[in-house]
Amino acid sequence: MEVLNTALITLLLLLVGDFISTFFYHVPEHVFGKFHTLVHHGKNRSFLHYALLTKNPWALINGWLGTLPYFILVPWFWSSSPLGTLLGLLLGELHVVWRHVSPLKWKTPALLERICNLLCITTPERHWRHHQDATVAYGDIFTFYDQPAQAWLKVLLLLKRKLSQRKHLT
């Protein structure tokens, strides 16, 4: 039973963390913010170069804000399974590193790609599409957040336009 509880908490941490990060940080940051766009969507801004090699503080702030939703969940999940909580954080971090290997000319092996597609897990190639076109391939870990995130992006862009129009009228 402990193994099942650990697996459930791990999965819940990743699902809920990715949901909060996608809809309350990542997508709004594309519309209203600067950090994420500077780090991930500027010319020649690969994760490896920009975040790790240059030690750019903007990249560190962006990374911290993107992981904050996962850490906010720790107190709730820790009481159910400390091991599941730690495993979820570890798998989340490993996925961050893995999904950013595309600039290194990584190619996900066909079998692993099929498994990831079946489990709706973002591959480096899919995440790279988001780096190339900031309006697609949302969901840092899970691909099923992409469609609702694109709809949320449209809502927030409309809201931004309306707020801008009101600002210009006053």
CSV table of C-alpha atoms in Angstrom, one decimal:
chain,number,residue,atom,x,y,z
A,1,MET,CA,0.0,0.0,0.0
A,2,GLU,CA,2.9,2.3,0.7
A,3,VAL,CA,4.2,1.9,-2.8
A,4,LEU,CA,0.8,2.9,-4.2
A,5,ASN,CA,0.6,5.9,-1.9
A,6,THR,CA,4.1,7.0,-2.9
A,7,ALA,CA,3.3,6.7,-6.6
A,8,LEU,CA,0.0,8.5,-6.2
A,9,ILE,CA,1.6,11.4,-4.4
A,10,THR,CA,4.4,11.6,-7.0
A,11,LEU,CA,1.9,11.7,-9.8
A,12,LEU,CA,-0.4,14.2,-8.0
A,13,LEU,CA,2.6,16.6,-7.3
A,14,LEU,CA,3.6,16.5,-11.0
A,15,LEU,CA,0.0,16.9,-12.3
A,16,VAL,CA,-1.1,19.7,-9.9
A,17,GLY,CA,2.3,21.4,-10.1
A,18,ASP,CA,2.3,21.4,-13.9
A,19,PHE,CA,-1.3,22.7,-13.9
A,20,ILE,CA,-0.6,25.6,-11.5
A,21,SER,CA,2.7,26.4,-13.2
A,22,THR,CA,1.1,26.4,-16.7
A,23,PHE,CA,-2.1,28.3,-16.0
A,24,PHE,CA,-1.0,30.7,-13.2
A,25,TYR,CA,2.6,31.4,-14.2
A,26,HIS,CA,3.7,30.2,-17.7
A,27,VAL,CA,0.8,31.4,-19.8
A,28,PRO,CA,0.2,34.6,-17.9
A,29,GLU,CA,4.0,35.3,-18.1
A,30,HIS,CA,3.7,35.1,-21.9
A,31,VAL,CA,1.0,37.8,-21.9
A,32,PHE,CA,1.9,40.1,-19.0
A,33,GLY,CA,5.5,39.3,-18.1
A,34,LYS,CA,9.1,39.5,-19.2
A,35,PHE,CA,11.1,36.8,-17.4
A,36,HIS,CA,10.1,33.7,-19.3
A,37,THR,CA,10.1,35.4,-22.7
A,38,LEU,CA,13.6,36.8,-22.1
A,39,VAL,CA,15.0,33.4,-21.0
A,40,HIS,CA,13.2,31.0,-23.4
A,41,HIS,CA,12.0,32.8,-26.5
A,42,GLY,CA,14.7,35.3,-27.4
A,43,LYS,CA,17.2,34.6,-30.3
A,44,ASN,CA,19.8,32.0,-29.4
A,45,ARG,CA,18.6,31.5,-25.9
A,46,SER,CA,18.9,27.9,-25.1
A,47,PHE,CA,18.4,26.7,-21.6
A,48,LEU,CA,21.9,25.2,-21.4
A,49,HIS,CA,23.6,28.4,-22.6
A,50,TYR,CA,21.4,31.0,-21.0
A,51,ALA,CA,20.6,29.5,-17.7
A,52,LEU,CA,23.5,27.3,-16.8
A,53,LEU,CA,26.6,28.6,-18.6
A,54,THR,CA,26.0,32.4,-18.3
A,55,LYS,CA,24.4,32.1,-14.8
A,56,ASN,CA,22.0,34.9,-15.9
A,57,PRO,CA,19.9,36.0,-12.9
A,58,TRP,CA,16.8,36.4,-15.1
A,59,ALA,CA,17.1,32.7,-15.9
A,60,LEU,CA,17.3,31.9,-12.3
A,61,ILE,CA,14.3,34.0,-11.4
A,62,ASN,CA,12.3,32.5,-14.2
A,63,GLY,CA,13.3,29.0,-13.1
A,64,TRP,CA,12.4,29.7,-9.5
A,65,LEU,CA,9.0,31.2,-10.4
A,66,GLY,CA,8.3,28.2,-12.7
A,67,THR,CA,9.1,25.7,-9.8
A,68,LEU,CA,7.3,27.7,-7.1
A,69,PRO,CA,4.0,25.9,-7.7
A,70,TYR,CA,5.6,22.5,-7.0
A,71,PHE,CA,7.2,23.7,-3.8
A,72,ILE,CA,3.9,25.3,-2.6
A,73,LEU,CA,2.4,21.8,-2.7
A,74,VAL,CA,5.1,20.2,-0.6
A,75,PRO,CA,3.4,20.8,2.8
A,76,TRP,CA,0.2,19.1,1.7
A,77,PHE,CA,1.8,16.1,0.0
A,78,TRP,CA,4.6,15.6,2.5
A,79,SER,CA,2.1,14.5,5.3
A,80,SER,CA,0.8,11.8,3.0
A,81,SER,CA,4.2,10.6,1.6
A,82,PRO,CA,7.5,12.3,2.1
A,83,LEU,CA,9.1,9.9,-0.3
A,84,GLY,CA,6.4,10.5,-3.0
A,85,THR,CA,6.9,14.3,-2.5
A,86,LEU,CA,10.7,14.0,-2.9
A,87,LEU,CA,10.3,11.7,-5.9
A,88,GLY,CA,7.9,14.1,-7.5
A,89,LEU,CA,10.3,17.0,-7.1
A,90,LEU,CA,13.2,14.9,-8.3
A,91,LEU,CA,11.3,13.7,-11.4
A,92,GLY,CA,10.1,17.2,-12.1
A,93,GLU,CA,13.6,18.6,-12.0
A,94,LEU,CA,15.0,15.7,-14.2
A,95,HIS,CA,12.3,16.5,-16.7
A,96,VAL,CA,13.3,20.2,-16.8
A,97,VAL,CA,16.8,19.2,-17.7
A,98,TRP,CA,15.7,16.5,-20.1
A,99,ARG,CA,13.2,18.6,-22.0
A,100,HIS,CA,15.9,21.3,-22.6
A,101,VAL,CA,18.4,19.0,-24.4
A,102,SER,CA,17.1,19.8,-27.9
A,103,PRO,CA,19.7,22.5,-28.6
A,104,LEU,CA,22.3,19.7,-28.1
A,105,LYS,CA,20.8,17.9,-31.1
A,106,TRP,CA,19.1,15.3,-28.9
A,107,LYS,CA,16.7,12.9,-30.6
A,108,THR,CA,14.4,11.0,-28.3
A,109,PRO,CA,14.6,7.3,-29.1
A,110,ALA,CA,11.5,6.1,-31.0
A,111,LEU,CA,10.3,3.7,-28.3
A,112,LEU,CA,10.7,6.3,-25.6
A,113,GLU,CA,8.9,8.9,-27.8
A,114,ARG,CA,6.0,6.4,-28.2
A,115,ILE,CA,5.8,5.8,-24.5
A,116,CYS,CA,5.9,9.6,-23.8
A,117,ASN,CA,3.2,10.2,-26.3
A,118,LEU,CA,1.0,7.4,-24.8
A,119,LEU,CA,1.5,8.9,-21.3
A,120,CYS,CA,1.1,12.5,-22.5
A,121,ILE,CA,4.6,13.4,-21.4
A,122,THR,CA,6.4,16.3,-23.1
A,123,THR,CA,9.5,15.3,-25.0
A,124,PRO,CA,12.4,17.6,-25.7
A,125,GLU,CA,11.3,17.9,-29.3
A,126,ARG,CA,7.8,19.0,-28.4
A,127,HIS,CA,9.2,21.5,-25.8
A,128,TRP,CA,11.5,22.8,-28.5
A,129,ARG,CA,8.5,23.6,-30.6
A,130,HIS,CA,7.3,25.9,-27.8
A,131,HIS,CA,10.7,27.6,-27.7
A,132,GLN,CA,10.3,28.2,-31.5
A,133,ASP,CA,6.6,29.3,-31.3
A,134,ALA,CA,5.5,30.6,-28.0
A,135,THR,CA,1.8,30.0,-28.9
A,136,VAL,CA,2.0,26.2,-29.0
A,137,ALA,CA,3.1,23.2,-27.0
A,138,TYR,CA,2.2,24.3,-23.5
A,139,GLY,CA,2.4,22.0,-20.5
A,140,ASP,CA,5.9,21.6,-19.3
A,141,ILE,CA,5.5,18.0,-18.2
A,142,PHE,CA,2.1,16.9,-19.6
A,143,THR,CA,0.9,17.5,-23.1
A,144,PHE,CA,-2.8,17.5,-22.3
A,145,TYR,CA,-2.5,20.9,-20.8
A,146,ASP,CA,-1.6,22.4,-24.3
A,147,GLN,CA,-5.1,22.9,-25.7
A,148,PRO,CA,-6.6,24.5,-22.6
A,149,ALA,CA,-3.5,26.6,-22.1
A,150,GLN,CA,-3.8,27.9,-25.7
A,151,ALA,CA,-7.4,28.8,-25.0
A,152,TRP,CA,-6.3,30.5,-21.7
A,153,LEU,CA,-3.6,32.4,-23.7
A,154,LYS,CA,-6.3,33.8,-26.0
A,155,VAL,CA,-8.5,34.9,-23.1
A,156,LEU,CA,-5.5,36.6,-21.4
A,157,LEU,CA,-4.5,38.3,-24.7
A,158,LEU,CA,-8.1,39.6,-25.0
A,159,LEU,CA,-8.0,40.8,-21.4
A,160,LYS,CA,-4.7,42.6,-22.0
A,161,ARG,CA,-6.1,44.3,-25.1
A,162,LYS,CA,-9.1,45.5,-23.2
A,163,LEU,CA,-7.0,46.7,-20.3
A,164,SER,CA,-4.8,48.5,-22.8
A,165,GLN,CA,-7.7,50.2,-24.5
A,166,ARG,CA,-9.1,51.3,-21.1
A,167,LYS,CA,-5.7,52.7,-20.2
A,168,HIS,CA,-5.6,54.7,-23.4
A,169,LEU,CA,-9.1,56.1,-22.9
A,170,THR,CA,-8.3,57.6,-19.5
